[in-house]
């Protein structure tokens, strides 16, 4: 073959272009099974769904099988299924056991069968899985997180059981925080009691569940103290110590950070919590007036998250403070050793990063370098622990980060902001996640407590925004386009289209539509926040599950959709930003998770995640 000079020039330019493109290492993420789930809908009808992995080819197909009693498995589809990974099976015998499994089909060859989902004989017609709990007397199931605690490829639950609790601003003794781990079938795994030297309340104990060391099995991490008892009965520190003062606050004594085994609850490593309290009054005033708060209301405001700070391995980041001084401390758990990676410290009010944190945070790769940044309200910390930017928009209560505007490159941030004494500015704003440039703002000099952003209108492309007092629904450009939804709490992917639905308390609604689910007999958490125990893509197809506690606090109910969908997407848990959102969902004022790309009406095909799946080291 003869090349002309023009051809050689083109090849040279192409190679130069390719060599200049960024090449990122793959992030280590959990290897999941198919997550098959079957829900009985009627006398002889069952809805079945299963997951696609983020590493699988777009043209992967599936065969679905049902095994009834002692009969041989029956293939339910005539030709391999190539659209949505859900199926309605009609004509079953509900009086005997029915189990369902799928086999992936690649290049016309069936792969091995998935783990089956067993629908027991005479299973009632209900839209949830029931997990019985060992709730301590006087306690209430609260926030939860998930991780593969035993390496079987399916998620297990870590549940925060709360007794008598107090807000940072109020006095009084609280009960010790308790954590329990369960498998999805209700098997109890372990219990950790943080003890009397950890105060109970929404802002005290933020807990992380994630595979931190790449062995395929998740760890559990949180702040601990003298008297914490791990999952095998071992006590951390001195159990005889009691540092509670007359107001029930804990403002002295050692503070620890502990990594626990997800498999057993055993404490694997404990070190001093960073940062220490230091000058209690230096963590911010009561209302932006510069006066010190020595009551413990500001010093004990904690946050936490997981971030891929090197682009490959997850690190755990523990935070303290956001009204004034703000500190984030990154830790690595590798090969049985816990090491400090970096500490970001705004130190004092002269620093523009002081007072910019939220009651929550988010994690995303905002600058496209393959490594994560921490978006903390009105500020952003780079993967190296240095401040990337601050918008100066102040502290806030709600935060949403995603590709909210698919017409412009990169990610956007929508948040709401409080107006404290002596401060002014917008109560709601959108800014560029990479640079902090403010793109749109509203509710000038108004104190806004809640706000939501996502694509909820299935006739429009891009996210919509609304907030308490917004008096309308706005597009991402700031144009009023409709009435304000009743709920400003949470979101969930539930029905058959690509837009998101409104989750509020124990019910799900369609914007400009009707009620899709009322979870009778179940209740949400966190008082007026009405947030779920957890909402995440736990199993089945890409739609999200909803975990609520039962009225009697003796079980968790995991609700899953039974609405057919032709849309095909890999599990949201293999999108790194979404998976990290599930890790931080329990932090402070809980916020819904978001993907790292635009997901909604008019979306392009979801980009393939740059991940590698870790085989469990059992």
Coordinates of C-alpha atoms in Angstrom, one line a residue:
X1 CA 0.0 0.0 0.0
X2 CA 1.4 3.4 -1.0
X3 CA 0.9 6.4 1.3
X4 CA 0.8 9.9 -0.1
X5 CA 2.5 12.7 1.8
X6 CA -0.9 14.1 2.8
X7 CA -1.8 10.7 4.3
X8 CA 1.4 10.6 6.3
X9 CA 0.7 14.2 7.6
X10 CA -2.8 13.2 8.6
X11 CA -1.5 10.1 10.5
X12 CA 1.1 12.3 12.3
X13 CA -1.5 14.8 13.4
X14 CA -3.8 12.1 14.5
X15 CA -1.1 10.5 16.7
X16 CA -0.2 13.9 18.2
X17 CA -3.9 14.5 19.0
X18 CA -4.3 11.0 20.6
X19 CA -1.1 11.4 22.6
X20 CA -2.3 14.7 24.0
X21 CA -5.6 13.3 25.3
X22 CA -5.7 12.6 29.1
X23 CA -5.3 9.0 30.1
X24 CA -6.6 8.2 33.6
X25 CA -6.1 5.1 35.7
X26 CA -9.2 3.1 36.5
X27 CA -10.9 3.5 39.8
X28 CA -11.3 0.4 41.9
X29 CA -14.9 -0.4 42.6
X30 CA -17.0 -3.3 43.9
X31 CA -17.8 -6.3 41.7
X32 CA -21.5 -6.8 42.0
X33 CA -23.8 -9.7 41.0
X34 CA -26.9 -9.4 39.0
X35 CA -29.0 -8.2 41.9
X36 CA -32.1 -10.1 40.7
X37 CA -35.3 -9.1 42.6
X38 CA -38.8 -10.5 42.1
X39 CA -41.9 -8.8 43.5
X40 CA -45.3 -10.4 43.5
X41 CA -47.9 -8.0 42.0
X42 CA -51.1 -10.1 41.9
X43 CA -52.5 -13.5 42.2
X44 CA -50.3 -15.0 39.5
X45 CA -48.0 -12.1 38.4
X46 CA -44.4 -11.3 39.3
X47 CA -42.2 -8.3 38.3
X48 CA -38.5 -9.2 37.9
X49 CA -35.6 -7.0 37.3
X50 CA -31.8 -7.2 37.4
X51 CA -28.7 -5.1 36.9
X52 CA -26.2 -4.5 34.1
X53 CA -22.6 -3.8 35.2
X54 CA -20.8 -0.7 34.2
X55 CA -18.0 -2.7 32.6
X56 CA -20.2 -4.8 30.3
X57 CA -20.7 -4.3 26.5
X58 CA -23.7 -2.3 25.3
X59 CA -25.1 -5.2 23.3
X60 CA -25.2 -7.6 26.2
X61 CA -28.4 -9.6 26.3
X62 CA -30.1 -11.8 28.9
X63 CA -32.2 -14.9 29.3
X64 CA -34.5 -15.0 32.3
X65 CA -35.4 -18.3 34.0
X66 CA -38.0 -19.3 36.6
X67 CA -37.7 -22.5 38.6
X68 CA -41.0 -23.6 40.2
X69 CA -40.8 -26.0 43.1
X70 CA -38.9 -29.2 42.0
X71 CA -39.5 -28.6 38.3
X72 CA -36.7 -27.9 35.8
X73 CA -36.0 -24.2 35.1
X74 CA -38.2 -22.6 32.5
X75 CA -36.8 -19.9 30.2
X76 CA -39.4 -17.1 30.1
X77 CA -38.2 -15.2 27.0
X78 CA -38.3 -16.6 23.4
X79 CA -35.4 -14.5 22.2
X80 CA -32.7 -12.9 24.3
X81 CA -33.8 -9.7 26.1
X82 CA -32.0 -6.6 24.7
X83 CA -34.0 -3.7 26.1
X84 CA -34.8 -2.8 29.7
X85 CA -33.6 -5.3 32.3
X86 CA -37.1 -6.0 33.7
X87 CA -39.8 -8.5 32.9
X88 CA -43.4 -9.2 34.0
X89 CA -44.0 -12.9 34.5
X90 CA -47.6 -14.0 34.4
X91 CA -49.1 -17.3 35.2
X92 CA -47.1 -18.4 38.2
X93 CA -48.3 -20.8 40.9
X94 CA -48.0 -18.6 44.1
X95 CA -48.6 -21.6 46.4
X96 CA -45.1 -23.1 45.8
X97 CA -41.6 -21.6 45.8
X98 CA -40.6 -19.8 42.7
X99 CA -37.0 -18.7 42.1
X100 CA -35.6 -16.5 39.3
X101 CA -32.2 -16.2 37.8
X102 CA -30.7 -14.7 34.6
X103 CA -27.9 -15.7 32.3
X104 CA -26.1 -13.0 30.3
X105 CA -25.8 -13.7 26.6
X106 CA -22.5 -12.6 24.9
X107 CA -21.9 -13.4 21.2
X108 CA -24.8 -15.8 21.3
X109 CA -23.2 -17.7 24.2
X110 CA -24.9 -18.0 27.6
X111 CA -22.8 -17.2 30.6
X112 CA -23.2 -18.8 34.0
X113 CA -26.4 -18.3 36.0
X114 CA -26.8 -15.5 38.4
X115 CA -27.5 -15.9 42.1
X116 CA -31.3 -16.7 42.2
X117 CA -33.9 -14.6 43.9
X118 CA -36.2 -16.9 45.9
X119 CA -39.9 -16.0 46.1
X120 CA -41.2 -18.2 48.9
X121 CA -44.5 -20.0 48.7
X122 CA -47.5 -17.9 49.5
X123 CA -45.4 -14.7 49.5
X124 CA -47.9 -11.8 50.1
X125 CA -48.6 -9.2 47.4
X126 CA -46.5 -6.3 48.6
X127 CA -44.0 -3.9 47.0
X128 CA -41.2 -4.3 49.5
X129 CA -38.7 -6.7 51.0
X130 CA -38.9 -6.9 54.8
X131 CA -35.7 -7.0 57.0
X132 CA -36.5 -7.8 60.6
X133 CA -34.3 -5.8 63.1
X134 CA -32.9 -6.3 66.6
X135 CA -33.8 -2.7 67.6
X136 CA -32.6 -1.9 71.1
X137 CA -35.3 -0.9 73.6
X138 CA -35.9 2.8 73.3
X139 CA -34.1 3.1 70.0
X140 CA -35.3 4.0 66.4
X141 CA -33.8 3.0 63.1
X142 CA -32.4 6.1 61.4
X143 CA -29.9 6.5 58.5
X144 CA -28.3 3.6 56.7
X145 CA -25.5 3.0 54.2
X146 CA -24.6 0.0 52.1
X147 CA -21.5 -2.0 51.1
X148 CA -20.6 -5.6 50.3
X149 CA -19.5 -6.7 53.8
X150 CA -18.8 -10.3 53.0
X151 CA -17.7 -10.4 49.4
X152 CA -20.7 -12.1 47.9
X153 CA -21.3 -9.4 45.3
X154 CA -24.5 -8.1 46.9
X155 CA -25.1 -5.1 49.2
X156 CA -25.4 -5.4 52.9
X157 CA -26.8 -2.7 55.2
X158 CA -25.2 -0.8 58.0
X159 CA -27.9 0.9 60.1
X160 CA -27.6 3.7 62.6
X161 CA -29.9 3.0 65.6
X162 CA -30.6 6.2 67.5
X163 CA -31.9 6.5 71.1
X164 CA -32.5 9.8 72.8
X165 CA -30.7 12.5 70.8
X166 CA -30.0 16.2 71.0
X167 CA -29.1 18.9 68.6
X168 CA -25.8 20.7 69.1
X169 CA -27.7 23.8 70.2
X170 CA -29.6 22.1 73.0
X171 CA -28.5 20.7 76.4
X172 CA -29.1 17.3 77.8
X173 CA -27.7 13.8 78.0
X174 CA -28.1 11.5 75.0
X175 CA -28.1 7.7 74.5
X176 CA -25.0 6.2 72.9
X177 CA -25.1 5.8 69.1
X178 CA -25.4 2.2 68.0
X179 CA -24.6 0.7 64.6
X180 CA -25.9 -2.7 63.3
X181 CA -25.1 -4.6 60.2
X182 CA -27.6 -6.8 58.3
X183 CA -27.7 -8.8 55.1
X184 CA -30.6 -8.2 52.8
X185 CA -32.3 -11.4 53.9
X186 CA -32.3 -10.1 57.5
X187 CA -29.2 -12.0 58.8
X188 CA -27.7 -10.1 61.7
X189 CA -24.0 -9.6 61.3
X190 CA -22.7 -7.3 64.1
X191 CA -23.3 -4.4 66.5
X192 CA -21.0 -1.5 67.4
X193 CA -21.8 0.8 70.4
X194 CA -20.0 4.1 70.3
X195 CA -20.5 4.6 74.1
X196 CA -21.4 7.5 76.3
X197 CA -18.5 9.7 75.1
X198 CA -20.0 10.1 71.6
X199 CA -23.1 12.4 71.7
X200 CA -26.2 11.4 69.6
X201 CA -27.5 13.8 67.1
X202 CA -27.6 14.5 63.3
X203 CA -24.4 16.5 63.3
X204 CA -22.2 14.3 65.6
X205 CA -21.7 10.9 64.0
X206 CA -21.2 10.7 60.2
X207 CA -20.3 7.2 59.2
X208 CA -18.7 5.8 56.0
X209 CA -19.2 2.3 54.5
X210 CA -16.9 1.6 51.6
X211 CA -14.2 -0.8 50.4
X212 CA -11.2 1.3 51.3
X213 CA -8.4 -1.1 50.8
X214 CA -9.4 -2.8 47.5
X215 CA -10.0 -6.3 48.9
X216 CA -13.6 -6.4 47.6
X217 CA -15.1 -6.2 51.2
X218 CA -16.3 -2.9 52.6
X219 CA -15.0 -1.3 55.8
X220 CA -17.0 0.9 58.3
X221 CA -15.4 4.1 59.6
X222 CA -16.5 6.8 62.1
X223 CA -15.4 9.0 65.0
X224 CA -15.0 7.0 68.3
X225 CA -14.1 7.7 71.9
X226 CA -13.2 6.1 75.2
X227 CA -15.8 3.3 75.8
X228 CA -16.6 2.5 72.2
X229 CA -17.3 -1.3 71.9
X230 CA -16.6 -2.9 68.6
X231 CA -18.4 -5.8 66.9
X232 CA -16.5 -8.5 68.7
X233 CA -16.8 -6.9 72.2
X234 CA -13.4 -5.2 72.3
X235 CA -13.4 -1.8 74.0
X236 CA -11.6 1.2 72.6
X237 CA -9.8 3.3 75.1
X238 CA -10.9 3.5 78.7
X239 CA -14.5 2.5 79.4
X240 CA -14.4 4.0 82.9
X241 CA -14.1 7.6 81.5
X242 CA -17.2 9.9 81.3
X243 CA -16.5 13.3 79.7
X244 CA -20.1 14.5 79.7
X245 CA -20.5 17.9 81.4
X246 CA -23.5 19.2 83.3
X247 CA -25.2 20.2 80.0
X248 CA -24.6 16.8 78.4
X249 CA -22.0 18.2 76.0
X250 CA -18.7 16.4 75.5
X251 CA -16.0 19.1 75.2
X252 CA -13.0 17.4 76.6
X253 CA -11.3 14.0 76.5
X254 CA -9.6 12.2 73.6
X255 CA -11.3 11.8 70.2
X256 CA -10.5 8.9 67.9
X257 CA -11.0 7.9 64.3
X258 CA -11.5 4.1 63.8
X259 CA -11.6 1.8 60.9
X260 CA -13.8 -1.3 61.5
X261 CA -14.0 -4.6 59.6
X262 CA -17.2 -4.7 57.6
X263 CA -17.3 -8.5 58.0
X264 CA -17.1 -8.7 61.8
X265 CA -17.3 -5.1 63.2
X266 CA -13.9 -5.6 64.7
X267 CA -11.9 -2.4 65.2
X268 CA -8.9 -2.7 62.9
X269 CA -7.1 0.6 63.5
X270 CA -7.7 3.6 65.8
X271 CA -5.9 6.9 65.8
X272 CA -6.4 10.5 67.0
X273 CA -9.3 12.3 65.3
X274 CA -8.1 15.2 63.1
X275 CA -8.6 18.0 63.8
X276 CA -8.7 18.1 67.6
X277 CA -11.1 20.5 69.3
X278 CA -8.4 23.1 70.1
X279 CA -10.0 26.5 71.0
X280 CA -13.7 25.6 71.2
X281 CA -14.6 29.3 70.6
X282 CA -12.6 29.5 67.4
X283 CA -15.1 27.4 65.3
X284 CA -17.5 30.3 64.6
X285 CA -20.1 32.6 66.2
X286 CA -23.8 32.0 66.7
X287 CA -24.9 34.2 63.9
X288 CA -22.0 35.6 61.8
X289 CA -21.5 38.4 64.3
X290 CA -17.9 37.3 65.1
X291 CA -18.6 36.4 68.7
X292 CA -17.2 33.1 69.9
X293 CA -19.4 30.2 70.6
X294 CA -18.1 28.3 73.7
X295 CA -21.2 26.1 74.1
X296 CA -20.0 23.4 71.8
X297 CA -22.6 24.2 69.2
X298 CA -20.1 25.0 66.5
X299 CA -17.0 22.8 67.3
X300 CA -19.0 19.6 67.1
X301 CA -20.4 20.0 63.6
X302 CA -19.0 17.0 61.6
X303 CA -19.1 15.9 58.0
X304 CA -17.5 13.0 56.1
X305 CA -17.2 11.5 52.6
X306 CA -15.3 9.1 50.4
X307 CA -13.2 10.4 47.5
X308 CA -10.8 9.0 44.9
X309 CA -8.0 11.5 45.6
X310 CA -5.4 9.6 43.6
X311 CA -7.9 8.6 40.9
X312 CA -7.5 4.9 41.7
X313 CA -8.0 4.2 45.4
X314 CA -10.8 5.6 47.7
X315 CA -9.8 7.7 50.7
X316 CA -12.0 8.6 53.6
X317 CA -12.3 12.3 54.4
X318 CA -13.5 13.4 57.9
X319 CA -14.6 17.0 58.5
X320 CA -15.2 19.4 61.3
X321 CA -16.8 22.8 61.3
X322 CA -18.5 24.9 58.6
X323 CA -19.9 28.1 60.3
X324 CA -16.4 29.5 60.8
X325 CA -13.2 27.4 60.8
X326 CA -13.5 24.5 58.4
X327 CA -11.2 21.4 58.4
X328 CA -11.2 18.3 56.2
X329 CA -8.8 15.5 57.0
X330 CA -8.1 12.8 54.3
X331 CA -7.1 9.3 55.4
X332 CA -5.9 6.2 53.5
X333 CA -6.5 2.6 54.6
X334 CA -4.0 0.4 52.7
X335 CA -2.5 -3.0 53.6
X336 CA -3.7 -2.9 57.2
X337 CA -2.3 0.6 57.9
X338 CA -4.1 3.9 58.5
X339 CA -2.2 7.0 57.3
X340 CA -3.0 10.7 57.1
X341 CA -3.0 11.9 53.5
X342 CA -3.6 15.6 54.0
X343 CA -5.4 18.2 56.1
X344 CA -7.2 21.2 54.8
X345 CA -7.7 23.9 57.4
X346 CA -9.3 27.4 56.8
X347 CA -8.0 28.3 60.3
X348 CA -9.7 31.7 60.9
X349 CA -12.2 34.2 59.6
X350 CA -9.5 36.0 57.5
X351 CA -9.4 33.0 55.2
X352 CA -12.0 33.2 52.4
X353 CA -12.8 29.5 52.9
X354 CA -14.0 30.0 56.5
X355 CA -17.8 29.9 57.0
X356 CA -18.5 28.5 53.5
X357 CA -19.3 24.9 54.5
X358 CA -22.7 23.2 54.4
X359 CA -24.7 20.7 56.6
X360 CA -23.7 18.4 53.8
X361 CA -21.2 18.0 51.0
X362 CA -20.7 16.3 47.6
X363 CA -17.8 14.6 45.8
X364 CA -17.1 14.9 42.1
X365 CA -14.3 15.2 39.6
X366 CA -15.0 18.9 38.8
X367 CA -11.8 19.6 36.7
X368 CA -11.7 16.4 34.6
X369 CA -8.3 15.2 35.8
X370 CA -9.6 11.8 36.9
X371 CA -9.4 12.7 40.6
X372 CA -12.1 13.8 43.0
X373 CA -12.7 17.2 44.5
X374 CA -14.9 17.9 47.6
X375 CA -17.7 20.4 47.0
X376 CA -18.5 21.7 50.5
X377 CA -21.3 24.2 50.2
X378 CA -19.8 27.5 48.8
X379 CA -16.3 26.1 48.5
X380 CA -14.3 23.4 46.8
X381 CA -11.2 21.5 48.0
X382 CA -8.9 20.0 45.3
X383 CA -7.8 16.4 45.3
X384 CA -4.4 17.5 46.8
X385 CA -6.0 19.1 49.9
X386 CA -5.6 22.7 48.7
X387 CA -8.5 25.1 48.3
X388 CA -9.6 25.2 44.7
X389 CA -12.1 28.1 45.0
X390 CA -14.7 29.7 47.1
X391 CA -17.8 31.5 45.8
X392 CA -18.3 33.5 49.0
X393 CA -22.0 32.6 49.1
X394 CA -21.9 31.5 52.7
X395 CA -23.1 28.4 54.6
X396 CA -26.2 26.5 53.4
X397 CA -28.5 23.5 54.1
X398 CA -28.9 21.8 50.7
X399 CA -26.5 21.0 47.8
X400 CA -26.9 19.3 44.3
X401 CA -24.0 18.6 42.0
X402 CA -24.3 17.0 38.5
X403 CA -24.4 18.0 34.9
X404 CA -27.5 20.0 35.5
X405 CA -27.2 21.9 32.2
X406 CA -26.3 19.5 29.4
X407 CA -25.9 22.5 27.0
X408 CA -22.7 23.7 28.7
X409 CA -19.6 21.6 29.4
X410 CA -18.8 20.2 32.8
X411 CA -20.8 20.0 36.0
X412 CA -22.9 22.6 37.8
X413 CA -23.7 23.1 41.5
X414 CA -27.1 24.3 42.8
X415 CA -27.3 25.2 46.5
X416 CA -29.3 27.3 48.9
X417 CA -27.9 29.6 51.5
X418 CA -28.7 31.0 54.9
X419 CA -28.8 34.7 55.8
X420 CA -27.2 35.0 59.2
X421 CA -26.8 38.1 61.3
X422 CA -24.6 40.6 59.4
X423 CA -24.6 38.8 56.1
X424 CA -26.3 39.4 52.8
X425 CA -26.5 37.7 49.4
X426 CA -28.5 35.3 47.3
X427 CA -30.6 32.6 49.0
X428 CA -30.2 30.3 46.0
X429 CA -27.6 30.1 43.3
X430 CA -26.1 28.0 40.5
X431 CA -22.3 28.0 39.9
X432 CA -19.8 26.3 37.7
X433 CA -18.4 23.3 39.6
X434 CA -14.9 23.7 38.0
X435 CA -14.3 27.4 38.6
X436 CA -16.9 28.6 41.1
X437 CA -18.2 31.1 38.6
X438 CA -21.8 32.1 39.6
X439 CA -24.2 31.4 36.7
X440 CA -27.5 32.4 38.2
X441 CA -28.9 33.4 41.6
X442 CA -32.2 34.4 43.2
X443 CA -34.0 35.2 46.5
X444 CA -31.7 38.0 47.3
X445 CA -31.0 38.6 51.0
X446 CA -33.5 35.8 51.9
X447 CA -32.8 32.9 54.3
X448 CA -33.5 29.7 52.3
X449 CA -33.5 26.4 54.1
X450 CA -34.2 23.9 51.4
X451 CA -33.8 23.4 47.7
X452 CA -33.7 20.8 45.0
X453 CA -32.4 20.5 41.4
X454 CA -32.8 17.7 38.9
X455 CA -34.8 16.8 35.7
X456 CA -38.3 16.2 37.0
X457 CA -40.2 17.6 34.0
X458 CA -40.3 14.8 31.4
X459 CA -41.0 17.3 28.6
X460 CA -37.9 19.4 29.1
X461 CA -34.2 18.7 28.8
X462 CA -31.9 19.8 31.7
X463 CA -32.5 20.2 35.4
X464 CA -35.2 22.2 37.0
X465 CA -34.7 24.0 40.4
X466 CA -37.0 25.0 43.2
X467 CA -36.5 26.0 46.8
X468 CA -38.5 27.1 49.9
X469 CA -40.1 30.4 48.9
X470 CA -39.1 30.2 45.2
X471 CA -42.7 30.6 44.1
X472 CA -42.2 28.5 41.1
X473 CA -40.2 25.9 39.2
X474 CA -37.2 27.3 37.3
X475 CA -35.0 25.9 34.5
X476 CA -31.3 25.8 34.9
X477 CA -31.0 29.2 33.2
X478 CA -33.2 30.8 35.9
X479 CA -36.4 31.1 33.9
X480 CA -39.7 30.4 35.7
X481 CA -41.4 27.6 33.9
X482 CA -44.1 26.2 36.2
X483 CA -45.5 25.9 39.6
X484 CA -43.3 25.0 42.6
X485 CA -43.6 21.3 43.6
X486 CA -45.0 20.6 47.0
X487 CA -42.0 18.7 48.1
X488 CA -38.5 20.2 48.6
X489 CA -37.1 17.1 50.3
X490 CA -35.8 14.3 48.1
X491 CA -35.7 12.6 44.7
X492 CA -35.9 9.1 43.3
X493 CA -35.8 7.3 39.9
X494 CA -39.0 5.3 40.1
X495 CA -41.3 5.1 37.0
X496 CA -40.5 4.1 33.4
X497 CA -39.1 7.3 31.9
X498 CA -35.7 8.9 32.5
X499 CA -36.9 11.9 34.6
X500 CA -36.8 11.8 38.3
X501 CA -39.7 11.6 40.8
X502 CA -40.4 13.5 44.0
X503 CA -39.7 11.5 47.2
X504 CA -41.2 13.0 50.4
X505 CA -41.7 11.1 53.6
X506 CA -43.3 7.7 52.7
X507 CA -44.7 8.6 49.3
X508 CA -43.5 9.2 45.7
X509 CA -45.1 11.6 43.3
X510 CA -44.7 12.5 39.6
X511 CA -44.3 16.2 38.9
X512 CA -47.5 17.3 37.1
X513 CA -48.7 13.8 37.6
X514 CA -50.1 11.7 40.4
X515 CA -49.1 9.6 43.3
X516 CA -46.9 6.6 42.4
X517 CA -46.4 5.0 45.8
X518 CA -47.7 5.4 49.3
X519 CA -45.7 3.2 51.7
X520 CA -48.5 2.5 54.2
X521 CA -47.1 1.2 57.5
X522 CA -43.7 2.8 57.0
X523 CA -42.2 6.2 58.0
X524 CA -39.4 8.5 57.1
X525 CA -36.7 9.9 59.4
X526 CA -35.3 13.1 60.7
X527 CA -38.4 15.0 61.7
X528 CA -39.4 17.7 59.2
X529 CA -36.6 16.7 56.8
X530 CA -38.7 13.5 56.1
X531 CA -35.7 11.8 54.6
X532 CA -35.5 8.0 53.9
X533 CA -33.3 5.6 55.8
X534 CA -31.6 5.3 52.4
X535 CA -32.5 5.7 48.8
X536 CA -30.1 4.1 46.2
X537 CA -29.9 1.7 43.3
X538 CA -29.5 -1.3 45.5
X539 CA -30.6 -4.1 43.2
X540 CA -32.7 -4.7 40.1
X541 CA -32.3 -2.4 37.1
X542 CA -31.1 1.2 37.2
X543 CA -34.1 2.6 39.1
X544 CA -33.7 3.4 42.8
X545 CA -34.9 1.5 45.9
X546 CA -36.4 3.2 49.0
X547 CA -35.6 2.1 52.5
X548 CA -38.0 3.2 55.3
X549 CA -38.5 1.9 58.8
X550 CA -41.7 0.3 59.9
X551 CA -44.0 2.1 62.3
X552 CA -43.1 -0.2 65.2
X553 CA -39.3 0.2 64.5
X554 CA -38.8 -3.5 64.3
X555 CA -38.0 -3.8 60.6
X556 CA -36.8 -2.1 57.5
X557 CA -38.8 -2.1 54.3
X558 CA -37.0 -1.9 51.0
X559 CA -39.4 -0.7 48.4
X560 CA -38.6 -1.3 44.7
X561 CA -40.4 -0.2 41.6
X562 CA -42.7 -2.6 39.6
X563 CA -43.2 -0.2 36.7
X564 CA -41.9 -1.6 33.4
X565 CA -39.3 0.4 31.5
X566 CA -37.8 0.0 28.1
X567 CA -34.8 2.2 29.0
X568 CA -31.5 0.3 29.5
X569 CA -28.7 1.6 31.7
X570 CA -26.0 0.1 33.7
X571 CA -26.4 0.2 37.5
X572 CA -26.0 3.7 38.8
X573 CA -23.7 2.3 41.5
X574 CA -21.0 1.9 38.9
X575 CA -21.1 5.6 38.1
X576 CA -18.3 6.8 40.5
X577 CA -20.0 10.0 41.5
X578 CA -23.3 8.4 42.2
X579 CA -21.7 5.6 44.2
X580 CA -19.9 8.2 46.4
X581 CA -23.2 10.0 46.8
X582 CA -24.6 6.9 48.5
X583 CA -21.6 6.9 50.9
X584 CA -22.2 10.5 52.0
X585 CA -26.0 10.4 51.9
X586 CA -26.2 10.0 55.7
X587 CA -24.2 13.1 56.4
X588 CA -25.8 16.0 58.2
X589 CA -29.0 17.1 56.4
X590 CA -29.3 14.2 54.0
X591 CA -29.4 14.9 50.2
X592 CA -30.3 12.8 47.2
X593 CA -27.5 11.2 45.1
X594 CA -26.6 12.4 41.6
X595 CA -24.7 11.0 38.7
X596 CA -21.6 12.5 37.2
X597 CA -23.3 13.0 33.9
X598 CA -26.7 14.4 32.8
X599 CA -29.4 11.8 33.5
X600 CA -32.9 12.7 32.5
X601 CA -35.2 13.4 29.6
X602 CA -33.3 13.9 26.3
X603 CA -30.1 12.4 27.7
X604 CA -27.4 10.8 25.6
X605 CA -26.3 7.3 26.2
X606 CA -24.6 7.1 29.6
X607 CA -20.8 7.3 29.3
X608 CA -18.9 4.2 30.2
X609 CA -17.3 4.5 33.6
X610 CA -13.5 4.3 33.8
X611 CA -13.5 1.6 36.5
X612 CA -12.1 -1.8 37.3
X613 CA -14.0 -4.3 39.4
X614 CA -12.3 -5.8 42.4
X615 CA -12.6 -9.5 43.1
X616 CA -13.3 -10.2 46.8
X617 CA -10.4 -11.6 48.8
X618 CA -12.4 -14.0 51.0

